[in-house]
Structures are given as structure tokens and as C-alpha cells.
Coordinates of C-alpha atoms in Angstrom, one line a residue:
Chain A
M3 CA 0.6 -28.2 -3.0
P4 CA 0.2 -26.2 -6.2
F5 CA 2.1 -22.9 -6.8
L6 CA -1.0 -20.8 -6.8
S7 CA -4.2 -22.1 -5.4
V8 CA -7.4 -20.1 -5.2
K9 CA -10.3 -21.6 -3.4
N10 CA -13.9 -20.4 -3.5
L11 CA -12.8 -16.8 -3.7
G12 CA -15.6 -14.1 -3.5
V13 CA -16.2 -10.5 -2.9
S14 CA -19.4 -8.4 -3.0
F15 CA -20.0 -4.7 -3.4
G16 CA -23.2 -3.8 -1.8
G17 CA -25.6 -6.4 -3.0
L18 CA -23.6 -7.3 -6.1
K19 CA -21.5 -10.4 -6.0
A20 CA -18.6 -9.3 -8.4
V21 CA -16.7 -12.6 -7.8
D22 CA -18.4 -15.6 -6.4
G23 CA -16.9 -19.0 -5.8
F24 CA -13.9 -18.5 -8.0
S25 CA -11.3 -21.3 -7.9
L26 CA -8.1 -21.7 -9.8
E27 CA -4.8 -23.7 -9.6
M28 CA -1.7 -22.7 -11.4
G29 CA 1.7 -24.4 -11.8
K30 CA 5.1 -22.9 -11.2
D31 CA 6.0 -22.0 -14.7
E32 CA 2.6 -21.9 -16.4
L33 CA 1.3 -19.2 -18.8
L34 CA -2.4 -19.0 -18.1
G35 CA -5.0 -16.9 -19.9
L36 CA -8.1 -15.5 -18.1
I37 CA -10.8 -14.5 -20.5
G38 CA -14.5 -13.6 -20.3
P39 CA -17.1 -11.1 -21.5
N40 CA -17.0 -7.5 -20.2
G41 CA -18.0 -7.3 -16.5
A42 CA -17.3 -11.0 -15.8
G43 CA -15.0 -10.0 -12.9
K44 CA -11.6 -10.6 -14.3
T45 CA -10.0 -7.5 -13.1
T46 CA -11.7 -7.9 -9.7
V47 CA -10.0 -11.3 -9.4
F48 CA -6.6 -9.5 -10.0
N49 CA -7.6 -7.0 -7.3
L50 CA -8.4 -9.8 -4.9
L51 CA -5.1 -11.7 -5.7
T52 CA -3.0 -8.6 -5.2
G53 CA -4.8 -7.4 -2.0
V54 CA -6.5 -4.3 -3.4
Y55 CA -9.8 -5.7 -2.2
A56 CA -10.1 -8.0 0.8
P57 CA -12.0 -11.1 -0.1
S58 CA -15.3 -11.7 1.7
Q59 CA -14.9 -15.4 1.3
G60 CA -12.4 -18.0 0.2
S61 CA -8.6 -18.1 0.4
V62 CA -5.5 -17.7 -1.8
S63 CA -2.4 -19.6 -1.1
F64 CA 0.8 -18.8 -3.0
N65 CA 4.1 -20.6 -2.9
G66 CA 3.1 -22.5 0.2
K67 CA 1.8 -19.5 2.1
I68 CA -1.7 -18.1 2.7
I69 CA -1.6 -14.6 1.3
S70 CA -5.3 -13.6 1.3
K71 CA -4.9 -11.9 4.7
L72 CA -1.7 -10.1 4.0
R73 CA -1.2 -6.3 3.4
T74 CA -1.1 -5.2 -0.2
S75 CA 2.6 -4.4 -0.2
A76 CA 3.4 -7.7 1.7
I77 CA 1.7 -9.6 -1.2
N78 CA 4.1 -7.9 -3.6
D79 CA 7.0 -8.9 -1.3
A80 CA 5.7 -12.5 -1.4
G81 CA 6.3 -12.4 -5.1
I82 CA 3.2 -11.3 -7.0
A83 CA 3.4 -8.2 -9.3
R84 CA 1.0 -6.8 -11.8
T85 CA 0.3 -4.3 -14.6
F86 CA -2.9 -2.4 -15.0
Q87 CA -5.6 -2.3 -17.6
N88 CA -5.3 1.5 -17.9
I89 CA -1.7 2.4 -17.7
R90 CA -0.8 3.5 -14.2
L91 CA 2.8 4.5 -14.4
F92 CA 4.3 7.2 -12.1
K93 CA 3.9 9.7 -14.9
N94 CA 6.1 12.6 -13.7
L95 CA 8.9 10.3 -12.6
S96 CA 11.7 9.2 -14.9
V97 CA 11.6 5.9 -16.6
M98 CA 14.5 4.7 -14.5
D99 CA 12.8 5.9 -11.2
N100 CA 9.6 3.9 -12.1
V101 CA 11.7 0.7 -12.2
R102 CA 13.8 1.7 -9.2
I103 CA 10.7 2.0 -7.0
A104 CA 9.8 -1.6 -7.8
L105 CA 13.3 -2.6 -6.8
H106 CA 12.8 -1.1 -3.3
G107 CA 12.0 -4.4 -1.8
S108 CA 15.6 -5.5 -2.4
M109 CA 17.1 -2.3 -0.8
R110 CA 17.7 -2.5 2.9
Y111 CA 19.4 0.7 3.9
S112 CA 17.6 2.9 6.5
P113 CA 16.5 6.5 5.8
L114 CA 19.3 7.7 8.1
T115 CA 21.9 5.9 6.0
G116 CA 20.4 7.6 3.0
I117 CA 20.7 11.1 4.6
L118 CA 24.3 10.5 5.8
R119 CA 25.2 8.8 2.5
L120 CA 27.1 6.0 4.0
R121 CA 28.8 3.3 2.0
E122 CA 25.8 1.0 2.3
Y123 CA 23.7 3.7 0.5
W124 CA 26.1 4.0 -2.5
E125 CA 26.5 0.2 -2.8
Q126 CA 22.8 -0.5 -2.8
E127 CA 21.9 2.4 -5.0
E128 CA 24.5 1.3 -7.5
E129 CA 23.3 -2.2 -7.5
T130 CA 19.7 -1.0 -8.0
D131 CA 20.7 1.2 -10.9
R132 CA 22.5 -1.8 -12.5
R133 CA 19.5 -4.0 -12.2
A134 CA 17.1 -1.3 -13.4
V135 CA 19.2 -0.8 -16.5
E136 CA 19.4 -4.5 -17.0
I137 CA 15.6 -4.8 -17.0
L138 CA 15.1 -1.7 -19.2
E139 CA 17.5 -3.2 -21.7
V140 CA 15.3 -6.3 -22.0
F141 CA 12.5 -4.0 -23.1
G142 CA 14.6 -1.8 -25.3
L143 CA 13.9 1.2 -23.0
S144 CA 17.4 1.9 -21.7
D145 CA 17.9 4.7 -24.2
A146 CA 14.9 6.6 -22.6
K147 CA 15.9 5.9 -19.0
D148 CA 16.1 9.6 -18.0
E149 CA 12.9 10.7 -19.8
K150 CA 9.7 11.3 -18.0
A151 CA 7.4 8.2 -18.2
S152 CA 4.6 10.3 -19.6
S153 CA 6.7 11.4 -22.6
L154 CA 7.0 7.8 -23.9
P155 CA 4.7 6.7 -26.7
Y156 CA 1.8 4.4 -25.7
G157 CA 3.4 1.1 -26.8
R158 CA 6.6 1.8 -24.8
Q159 CA 4.6 2.9 -21.7
R160 CA 2.9 -0.6 -21.8
K161 CA 6.4 -2.1 -21.9
L162 CA 7.6 0.0 -19.1
E163 CA 4.6 -1.2 -17.0
I164 CA 5.8 -4.8 -17.5
A165 CA 9.4 -3.7 -16.8
R166 CA 8.3 -2.0 -13.6
A167 CA 6.3 -5.1 -12.5
L168 CA 9.4 -7.3 -13.0
G169 CA 11.5 -4.9 -10.9
S170 CA 10.2 -6.5 -7.7
S171 CA 11.5 -9.9 -8.9
P172 CA 8.0 -11.6 -8.8
K173 CA 7.4 -15.3 -9.1
L174 CA 4.0 -14.6 -10.6
L175 CA 3.2 -11.8 -13.0
L176 CA -0.3 -10.7 -13.5
L177 CA -0.9 -8.8 -16.8
D178 CA -4.2 -7.0 -17.2
E179 CA -5.0 -6.6 -20.9
P180 CA -1.4 -5.9 -22.0
A181 CA -2.4 -5.7 -25.7
A182 CA -5.2 -3.2 -25.1
G183 CA -5.0 -0.4 -27.7
M184 CA -2.2 -2.1 -29.7
N185 CA -2.3 -2.8 -33.4
H186 CA -1.7 -6.2 -35.0
S187 CA 2.1 -5.9 -35.4
E188 CA 2.5 -4.4 -31.9
T189 CA 0.5 -7.3 -30.5
S190 CA 2.8 -9.8 -32.3
E191 CA 5.8 -8.1 -30.8
L192 CA 4.2 -8.2 -27.4
M193 CA 3.6 -11.9 -27.7
D194 CA 7.3 -12.4 -28.3
T195 CA 8.2 -10.2 -25.4
I196 CA 5.9 -12.2 -23.0
S197 CA 7.4 -15.5 -24.1
F198 CA 10.9 -14.1 -23.7
V199 CA 10.2 -12.6 -20.3
R200 CA 8.8 -15.8 -19.0
K201 CA 12.0 -17.7 -19.8
K202 CA 14.4 -14.9 -18.9
F203 CA 12.9 -14.1 -15.5
S204 CA 11.4 -17.6 -15.0
V205 CA 8.0 -16.3 -13.9
A206 CA 4.6 -17.8 -14.1
I207 CA 2.2 -15.5 -15.9
L208 CA -1.5 -15.0 -15.6
L209 CA -3.0 -12.7 -18.2
I210 CA -6.3 -11.1 -18.9
E211 CA -6.8 -10.4 -22.5
H212 CA -9.5 -9.8 -25.0
D213 CA -7.2 -10.1 -28.0
M214 CA -7.9 -13.7 -29.1
Q215 CA -4.8 -13.8 -31.4
L216 CA -2.7 -13.3 -28.4
V217 CA -4.5 -15.5 -25.9
M218 CA -4.9 -18.4 -28.3
G219 CA -1.3 -17.9 -29.6
I220 CA 0.7 -18.1 -26.4
C221 CA -1.4 -19.5 -23.6
E222 CA -1.2 -23.2 -22.8
R223 CA -4.3 -23.2 -20.8
I224 CA -7.3 -20.8 -20.7
V225 CA -9.8 -20.2 -17.9
V226 CA -13.1 -18.6 -18.9
M227 CA -15.1 -16.4 -16.4
D228 CA -18.6 -15.2 -16.5
Y229 CA -20.7 -13.7 -13.8
G230 CA -17.8 -13.8 -11.3
T231 CA -17.1 -17.5 -11.6
V232 CA -15.3 -20.0 -13.7
I233 CA -17.4 -21.5 -16.5
A234 CA -14.8 -23.4 -18.4
S235 CA -11.1 -24.2 -18.6
G236 CA -8.9 -26.1 -20.9
S237 CA -6.5 -25.8 -23.9
P238 CA -7.1 -23.2 -26.5
E239 CA -8.6 -25.8 -28.8
E240 CA -11.1 -27.0 -26.2
I241 CA -12.1 -23.4 -25.4
K242 CA -12.6 -22.5 -29.0
S243 CA -15.1 -25.3 -29.4
S244 CA -16.8 -25.1 -26.0
K245 CA -20.5 -24.5 -26.2
V246 CA -20.7 -22.8 -22.8
V247 CA -18.0 -20.3 -23.8
I248 CA -19.6 -19.5 -27.1
A249 CA -23.0 -19.0 -25.3
A250 CA -21.4 -16.7 -22.7
Y251 CA -19.9 -14.5 -25.5
L252 CA -22.7 -14.5 -28.0
G253 CA -25.8 -15.5 -26.1
E254 CA -27.8 -18.7 -26.7
Chain B
M2 CA 20.4 50.7 0.7
V3 CA 17.3 50.5 2.9
L4 CA 15.9 48.5 0.1
L5 CA 18.8 46.0 0.3
Q6 CA 18.5 45.8 4.0
Q7 CA 14.8 45.0 3.8
V8 CA 15.4 42.4 1.1
I9 CA 17.9 40.6 3.2
S10 CA 15.7 40.6 6.3
G11 CA 12.9 39.4 4.0
L12 CA 14.9 36.6 2.7
S13 CA 15.8 35.6 6.2
I14 CA 12.2 35.4 7.5
G15 CA 11.2 34.0 4.1
S16 CA 13.6 31.1 4.5
V17 CA 11.7 30.2 7.7
Y18 CA 8.4 30.5 5.9
A19 CA 9.8 28.2 3.2
L20 CA 10.8 25.6 5.9
V21 CA 7.3 25.5 7.3
A22 CA 5.6 25.7 3.9
L23 CA 7.5 22.5 2.9
G24 CA 5.7 20.6 5.6
Y25 CA 2.3 21.8 4.3
T26 CA 3.2 21.0 0.7
M27 CA 4.7 17.5 1.3
V28 CA 1.8 16.3 3.4
Y29 CA -0.6 17.7 0.8
G30 CA 1.3 16.0 -2.0
I31 CA 1.1 12.6 -0.3
V32 CA -2.3 12.5 1.4
Q33 CA -4.1 15.5 -0.2
L34 CA -4.7 16.9 3.3
I35 CA -4.1 20.5 4.3
N36 CA -2.7 19.9 7.8
F37 CA -3.9 22.9 9.7
A38 CA -2.2 21.6 12.8
H39 CA 1.2 22.0 11.1
G40 CA 1.4 25.6 12.2
D41 CA 1.0 24.5 15.8
I42 CA 4.0 22.2 15.4
I43 CA 6.1 25.4 15.1
M44 CA 4.7 26.4 18.5
V45 CA 5.4 22.9 20.0
G46 CA 8.9 23.1 18.6
S47 CA 9.5 26.6 20.0
Y48 CA 8.4 25.4 23.5
A49 CA 10.6 22.4 23.2
V50 CA 13.7 24.6 22.5
F51 CA 12.6 27.0 25.2
F52 CA 12.6 24.2 27.8
A53 CA 15.7 22.5 26.6
I54 CA 17.6 25.7 27.0
N55 CA 16.0 27.1 30.1
Q56 CA 15.5 24.0 32.2
L57 CA 18.1 21.6 30.9
G58 CA 20.7 24.2 30.0
A59 CA 21.3 22.7 26.6
P60 CA 23.1 24.7 23.9
F61 CA 21.0 26.1 21.1
W62 CA 22.0 23.6 18.4
L63 CA 21.4 20.6 20.7
A64 CA 18.0 22.1 21.7
I65 CA 17.1 22.4 18.0
L66 CA 18.1 18.7 17.4
A67 CA 16.0 17.6 20.4
S68 CA 13.1 19.7 19.3
M69 CA 13.3 18.2 15.8
L70 CA 13.1 14.7 17.2
F71 CA 10.3 15.6 19.5
C72 CA 8.2 17.3 16.8
A73 CA 8.8 14.4 14.4
A74 CA 7.4 12.1 17.0
I75 CA 4.5 14.4 17.6
G76 CA 3.9 14.7 13.8
V77 CA 3.8 10.9 13.4
L78 CA 1.6 10.4 16.5
M79 CA -0.8 13.1 15.1
E80 CA -1.0 11.2 11.8
K81 CA -1.5 7.8 13.5
V82 CA -4.1 9.0 16.0
A83 CA -6.1 11.6 14.1
Y84 CA -5.7 11.1 10.3
K85 CA -4.9 7.5 9.6
P86 CA -8.2 6.2 11.1
L87 CA -10.0 8.5 8.6
R88 CA -8.1 7.2 5.6
N89 CA -8.8 3.5 6.3
P90 CA -12.1 2.1 7.5
P91 CA -12.4 2.3 11.3
S92 CA -11.9 -0.9 13.2
R93 CA -14.5 -2.1 15.7
R94 CA -12.1 -1.4 18.5
A95 CA -11.7 2.3 17.4
L96 CA -15.4 2.7 17.2
A97 CA -15.9 1.3 20.7
F98 CA -13.1 3.6 22.0
A99 CA -14.7 6.6 20.4
A100 CA -18.1 5.8 21.9
G101 CA -16.5 5.4 25.4
L102 CA -14.6 8.7 25.0
I103 CA -17.8 10.6 24.1
A104 CA -19.6 9.0 27.0
F105 CA -16.8 10.0 29.3
M106 CA -16.8 13.6 28.2
L107 CA -20.6 13.9 28.4
L108 CA -20.7 12.4 31.9
L109 CA -17.9 14.6 33.1
M110 CA -20.0 17.6 32.1
F111 CA -23.0 16.5 34.1
V112 CA -21.7 14.2 36.8
I113 CA -19.2 15.4 39.3
S114 CA -17.1 12.3 39.9
I115 CA -14.4 11.3 37.5
A116 CA -14.5 7.8 38.8
I117 CA -18.2 7.3 38.0
A118 CA -17.8 8.8 34.6
L119 CA -14.8 6.5 33.9
M120 CA -16.6 3.4 35.0
A121 CA -19.7 4.3 32.9
A122 CA -17.5 5.0 29.9
L123 CA -15.8 1.6 30.3
C124 CA -19.2 0.0 30.3
V125 CA -20.2 1.9 27.1
C126 CA -17.0 0.8 25.5
V127 CA -17.5 -2.9 26.2
A128 CA -21.1 -2.7 25.2
A129 CA -20.2 -1.1 21.9
L130 CA -17.6 -3.9 21.3
F131 CA -20.1 -6.5 22.1
L132 CA -22.9 -5.0 20.0
T133 CA -20.9 -4.5 16.9
K134 CA -19.7 -8.1 17.1
R135 CA -23.3 -9.3 17.6
I136 CA -24.8 -7.5 14.6
G137 CA -21.7 -8.3 12.5
W138 CA -21.0 -4.7 11.7
S139 CA -18.1 -4.3 9.4
P140 CA -16.9 -0.8 8.3
K141 CA -16.3 0.0 4.7
G142 CA -14.2 2.7 2.9
G143 CA -12.5 5.8 4.3
A144 CA -14.0 9.1 5.3
P145 CA -14.4 11.9 2.7
R146 CA -11.5 14.4 2.5
I147 CA -13.4 17.2 4.2
S148 CA -13.5 15.1 7.4
A149 CA -9.8 14.9 7.5
L150 CA -9.6 18.7 7.0
I151 CA -12.0 19.4 9.9
T152 CA -10.0 16.9 12.0
A153 CA -6.9 18.9 11.3
I154 CA -8.5 22.0 12.6
G155 CA -9.5 20.0 15.7
V156 CA -6.0 18.8 16.2
S157 CA -4.8 22.4 15.9
L158 CA -7.2 23.6 18.6
F159 CA -6.3 20.7 20.7
L160 CA -2.6 21.5 20.6
Q161 CA -3.2 25.2 21.3
N162 CA -5.4 24.5 24.3
I163 CA -3.3 21.8 25.8
F164 CA -0.3 24.1 25.7
M165 CA -2.4 26.9 27.2
L166 CA -3.4 24.6 30.0
A167 CA 0.1 23.4 30.6
F168 CA 2.0 26.7 30.3
S169 CA -0.6 29.4 30.6
P170 CA -1.6 31.7 27.8
D171 CA 0.9 34.4 28.8
P172 CA 3.8 34.9 26.4
K173 CA 7.2 33.8 27.6
P174 CA 10.5 35.5 26.7
F175 CA 12.6 33.3 24.4
P176 CA 16.3 33.2 25.4
S177 CA 18.5 35.2 23.1
V178 CA 20.6 32.8 21.3
M179 CA 22.0 34.5 18.3
E180 CA 23.3 37.9 19.2
G181 CA 25.5 40.4 17.5
T182 CA 25.4 42.2 14.1
L183 CA 27.6 42.3 11.1
K184 CA 28.4 45.9 10.1
Y185 CA 29.1 46.8 6.6
G186 CA 29.6 50.1 4.7
G187 CA 29.8 52.0 8.0
R188 CA 26.1 52.7 8.4
Y189 CA 24.4 49.4 7.7
S190 CA 24.2 46.3 9.7
I191 CA 22.7 42.8 9.5
S192 CA 22.3 40.6 12.5
Y193 CA 24.1 37.3 12.7
G194 CA 20.8 35.7 13.6
A195 CA 19.4 36.6 10.2
L196 CA 22.4 35.2 8.4
A197 CA 22.4 32.0 10.5
T198 CA 18.7 31.6 9.8
M199 CA 19.2 31.8 6.1
A200 CA 22.2 29.5 6.2
I201 CA 20.5 26.8 8.3
S202 CA 17.3 27.0 6.2
V203 CA 19.0 26.8 2.8
G204 CA 21.2 24.0 4.0
L205 CA 18.2 22.0 5.2
M206 CA 16.3 22.7 2.0
A207 CA 19.2 21.5 -0.1
A208 CA 19.5 18.3 2.0
L209 CA 15.8 17.7 1.6
S210 CA 15.9 18.1 -2.1
I211 CA 18.7 15.5 -2.3
F212 CA 16.8 13.2 0.0
I213 CA 13.7 13.4 -2.1
S214 CA 15.4 13.0 -5.5
R215 CA 18.1 10.4 -4.6
T216 CA 17.1 8.1 -1.8
K217 CA 14.8 5.2 -1.6
M218 CA 12.4 6.9 0.9
G219 CA 12.3 10.0 -1.2
R220 CA 11.5 8.1 -4.4
A221 CA 8.8 6.2 -2.5
M222 CA 7.3 9.6 -1.4
R223 CA 7.2 10.8 -5.0
A224 CA 5.6 7.5 -6.1
V225 CA 3.0 7.6 -3.4
S226 CA 2.1 11.2 -4.3
E227 CA 1.7 10.3 -8.0
D228 CA -0.4 7.2 -7.5
A229 CA -0.6 5.6 -4.0
G230 CA -2.6 2.6 -5.4
A231 CA 0.0 1.7 -7.9
A232 CA 2.8 2.3 -5.5
V233 CA 1.5 -0.2 -2.9
L234 CA 1.2 -2.8 -5.6
M235 CA 4.9 -2.3 -6.4
G236 CA 5.7 -3.1 -2.8
V237 CA 5.9 0.4 -1.4
N238 CA 4.8 0.5 2.2
V239 CA 2.4 3.5 1.9
N240 CA 1.8 3.8 5.7
S241 CA 5.5 4.1 6.6
T242 CA 6.0 6.5 3.7
I243 CA 3.2 8.8 5.0
S244 CA 4.7 8.6 8.6
A245 CA 8.1 9.6 7.2
T246 CA 6.5 12.6 5.4
F247 CA 4.9 13.8 8.6
A248 CA 8.1 13.2 10.6
I249 CA 10.2 15.2 8.1
G250 CA 7.6 18.0 7.7
S251 CA 7.3 18.4 11.5
A252 CA 11.1 18.3 12.1
L253 CA 11.5 21.1 9.6
A254 CA 8.7 23.1 11.3
A255 CA 10.5 22.6 14.6
V256 CA 13.6 24.2 13.1
G257 CA 11.4 26.9 11.6
G258 CA 9.9 27.6 15.0
A259 CA 13.3 27.8 16.7
L260 CA 14.7 30.2 14.2
Y261 CA 11.6 32.3 14.2
S262 CA 11.6 32.5 18.0
A263 CA 15.2 33.4 18.0
S264 CA 14.6 36.5 15.9
Y265 CA 11.2 37.4 17.5
P266 CA 12.0 36.3 21.0
Q267 CA 8.6 35.7 22.5
I268 CA 6.5 32.5 22.5
D269 CA 2.9 31.8 23.3
P270 CA 0.5 28.9 22.6
F271 CA -1.1 30.7 19.7
M272 CA 2.0 31.8 17.9
G273 CA 1.6 28.9 15.4
S274 CA -1.7 29.9 13.9
Q275 CA -0.8 33.2 12.3
F276 CA 2.7 32.1 11.3
G277 CA 1.4 28.8 10.0
L278 CA -1.3 30.6 8.0
K279 CA 1.4 32.7 6.3
A280 CA 3.5 29.6 5.5
F281 CA 0.5 27.9 4.1
I282 CA -0.1 30.9 1.8
A283 CA 3.5 30.6 0.8
A284 CA 2.9 27.0 -0.1
V285 CA -0.2 27.9 -2.1
L286 CA 1.7 30.7 -3.9
G287 CA 4.4 28.3 -5.0
G288 CA 1.9 25.6 -5.9
I289 CA 0.7 23.3 -3.2
G290 CA 2.1 19.8 -3.5
V291 CA 5.2 21.1 -5.4
V292 CA 8.4 21.0 -3.3
P293 CA 10.4 23.7 -5.1
G294 CA 7.2 25.8 -5.1
A295 CA 7.1 25.9 -1.4
M296 CA 10.7 27.2 -1.2
L297 CA 10.0 29.8 -3.8
G298 CA 6.7 30.8 -2.2
G299 CA 8.4 31.1 1.2
F300 CA 11.1 33.5 0.0
A301 CA 8.7 35.6 -2.1
M302 CA 6.4 35.9 0.8
G303 CA 9.1 37.0 3.2
V304 CA 10.5 39.6 0.8
A305 CA 7.0 40.9 0.0
E306 CA 6.2 41.2 3.7
S307 CA 9.5 42.8 4.6
L308 CA 9.2 45.4 1.8
T309 CA 5.7 46.4 2.9
K310 CA 7.0 46.8 6.4
A311 CA 9.5 49.3 5.1
V312 CA 6.7 51.4 3.8
D313 CA 4.2 50.9 6.6
S314 CA 4.3 47.9 9.0
R315 CA 0.5 47.9 9.5
W316 CA 0.0 46.8 5.9
S317 CA 2.2 43.7 6.0
D318 CA -0.5 41.2 6.9
A319 CA -2.9 42.8 4.4
V320 CA -0.4 42.4 1.6
V321 CA 0.2 38.8 2.5
F322 CA -3.5 38.0 2.2
L323 CA -3.8 40.1 -0.9
I324 CA -1.2 37.8 -2.5
L325 CA -3.3 34.8 -1.6
I326 CA -6.4 36.4 -3.2
I327 CA -4.5 37.3 -6.4
V328 CA -3.0 33.8 -6.6
L329 CA -6.4 32.1 -6.2
L330 CA -8.0 34.4 -8.7
F331 CA -5.4 34.2 -11.5
K332 CA -3.4 31.0 -11.0
P333 CA -5.0 28.8 -8.4
S334 CA -2.5 26.0 -9.0
G335 CA 0.3 28.3 -7.9
V336 CA 3.4 29.7 -9.7
L337 CA 5.1 26.3 -10.1
G338 CA 2.0 24.2 -9.9
K339 CA 0.8 22.0 -12.7
N340 CA -2.5 23.1 -14.3
T341 CA -5.0 20.4 -13.5
K342 CA -7.7 20.4 -16.1
E343 CA -11.2 20.1 -14.7
K344 CA -12.9 17.2 -16.2
V345 CA -16.2 18.1 -17.8

């Protein structure tokens, strides 16, 4: 059984079929790119995978478990975490709190223990702080841990989003246009970060990206979407020369 | 010295306003709902304390604890029954239940027998279940925010009337629990009740602040109030976070009710609406959705009211509402509220 297997997934909004018959398989440590023209349904696929939308057809199995019927937060518990196309940090919370919240799944004390400040509370909070700092260090953010998330410059906010997503110890990380709004050198740096994160946290990564430098540079396999379904998949070389893909982007 | 006396008694009643305002503001911060039934939780809490002391002979502190638990449960129940179904799309079962309930009420008005009405309502219920399944009806989206607001008013009326039915609309004397006064400077005195009220309220507010800033559930609350959609994707269970917010807010209102009734020893089923309204104004004054704002607003409101009473007690309510009007005119986001820019 593959690590992530999406079969015939679909959802429609009113009469519009945003995603229709989308299928995908992914291995345990794969780095897969998902590309396609604007409005092809890429982000909708992310929303279906993470449970933001309930699929109207098809199923998703992940790590040997059907997850397409689970609650959104339970899907996160099962090991899928994501970032957003438009940054959605908890802006008025500190950098550290942003990561701490993602670490909640690993904290087991009850609210009463928290009020009474029993030993369990201190132990778990300390462990959480240690892990949060560890993750922030990977992204060079530990110096800003007490600042408000909104006070960080754009590039570092993007990094914090990835850091926060990694807080819940995911097995699969979904990155929605991580290089959006970045310049050439920032993108190069991001590529290094993604490769590093993949090894350090041993996660599979599925990423949506328009930046071809990044996609072609780090993805082993690329899936191309158009009109809510897969139109091509293969290695970067195959995709570059695929007639179907060129037609989807540029027209016949 | 009269001034000082009035300020102290204002801070005392203000601390109770602050406790209740916290419930309004926390719920608003998390689900953007002005929970008009929150004021009636004060009334429920006061009755709970009343019965614990009069019928069960419990000491005051134990009665407050019991009332906190009871009100927390009522708050959570209120959220689950009345507000949650509006946030999420209604299930087929909920729809069928609602249809059955409406049928039952209508039939009760026109038909005499409860048994017949009940049986007919059951038939309507089953028919609705069957019909929705047959046509494949599937609900989408939650209700608009105004529906939740109107529902809150409904819950408020429901609580008032159910208590009126159960305990009659007549005011009941609340047992005197905190007696005695502290004399100072020979001529002036301050009641122990006022001091205890302040001490308990400030203590609870300090505990709440630590809870919100330092614990897991508190952080989850802040995250949900920032961006519920992102929070749920980070594994935060939004529903239990909302329940916890209602539970905490209601428990604080229970304490507020008990302390209020201890200093104004008379309770009736409608006591919550006026008091709740003032606490709500306190929350607006401080900035709704902002926790320190509710505390500040509560104290400011209490002092303003008390100082007006020193001049002429008939003016106190007018001043309270004047404050609301001024805040809404000049700083609608409240004293500590963030200015939200209107998008053009």
C-alpha cells in the first residue's frame, strides 16, 4: 500500500467541478511537485487532503488509514501539516507561541493540571519549549522567538510558516507556493531549506509552486493539473518536453 | 473622603462588571458572537448559590464553587444546543428534530391533548427524516452571524422565562453572607463584602490571565481567535476550545452573580438582563475581544457609576449608556481595541 494514495478525488461548488477525478500516489520520502495553470484546482486539492473541504467523491488513504472522512484536526494528528499560499500565521502571537500551538498534539496535560500548575504541566511545557526552540533554530528564527509574528519581514514569516507546520511532527508536509513573492536569491535559499528539512525531519513533501526554477530544481517527480484533474506526470525533463503541458500553459 | 469611599465601592462593583465582561469578550473573540444570554448566566448562578445555601445548607464558598460548575455546564450546553448547529451546516437529524418540535408547539396551541400532539410531532419528525433522505438533501455552509445573534436573544428569553415558571417572578431575598464593616479614620467604613468582592475578582482575573498566556488551552484560545481555519490545520480542536471558552466565561459569570447578589441581596429571574447589559458595555468600552480591555472597562464602568450615584443616583444608568454612546461615536473599537481598517 502506498504512503499516500488519492483515488478519484472530487469536489464541486455549486455547478462547478473544482476537482474532478484526481488521483495521485506518493512514496514515503518523496518530494513531489504539483503544478498547473491558475485555477487548475491545486490549492483545492490541498484543502481536500487536509480536510478543509469534504470531498464529494473519491477517497484518500494515508499511512495505511483512510483519512478522507476524518475531522480536520484529526487529519493533522494523523501526520499531515501544511502552509498557506497567503501567509496565515497567528499574527499577534509571538513567534514561539506560533510553533508551540503546533506542538499541542504532543502535550497531554488537562486544563485542570494547567490551572493548578502540577509537575506534569511544567515538564510538558518545558519539553515543548525545548522542541520549539530546536525547530526555530533550524530556520534561524530563534533570535526572534519573543517577537510578534507580524513584526517579522516577509521572508522570515514564510519560514515561520514552515517551522510551525513542522511543529506537529508531520509525516507529510504540504507547501502551498512557498516561494511566492520571493526574489531569486531568497528562492535559492528556500530550495536549500526544503532539501534540508526533508532530511532532518524525514518528511515527504508535496509542493505547489509556480516558480519553475524551484520546481524543476528540487522535485524528483512532477504532477501537472488542469481543469481539476491530472493531465501529466513524470520527471522534470519529461514535463518540460510534454506537449500536453505546454498546451495547458500556453494554449494550442 | 466621600470621594474615596465612592471610588472604593465603585471598584468593588466594577470588579464584578469586569468578571462578567470577560465572558462577553472571550466568547466574542473566539466565535464573533455577542452572547446576549451571558447576562442570564449571572441570574442562573445566583439562583444556584441561593439554593445551595438555603436548601442544602452549604457554606458560601462551597456554594460558589458548585454554582461555577453548574453554570459552566449550562454555558457549554447552551453552546452545543443553540450556537454550534448554526456554525456548522445542520445535519438531517437536526432538521427533522426542528420540524418535529415546531409541529409539537403548533399542535399544542390548537389541540388540547399533549399525547396527540406528541404522536403527530413524531410522525412529522420521521417524515422529515425520510423525505430529506429521499431527495438527497445535503446542507451546506453555516448560518450568517446575525442568526447566531438572534438565537442568543432567544436563549436569553428562554432562560428568563424558564426560571420565572420554575421560581415565580417574585424577587427572593438572598442570604446575607458577607457581613460586617471595616472602620477607618473614625467616621468612614467599608464593608467586608466589598473588600472580599474585590479580592476574589482580582484573584480570578489574575488566574485567568496566566491561564490564557501560559497554558496549552489558553494558547489554543488565542490561536482560534486569531485564525480558526489555520488553527484547526495545526491540529487544534476548535470545538473543544470553544466549549472551554463558554465554560470559563460562564463560571466567571457565576462568581460575578454570587458576589453581586451578596452586596445587593435580592434575586429575580430578570436580574441578569440589566446587569448583563452594563457588563457588555464595559466590554465594549475596553474593546470587545480584548481580555485586558474587559477588565479595564469593568472597573471604569463601576467607578463612573458609583461617582454618579454620589451626585444623584437617578443618573447612574443614564451615565452608563452615555459612556456607550461616546465610545461608539469616537472609538468604536474600544479603549484597548485594535483599530480595524475598513476595506474599501
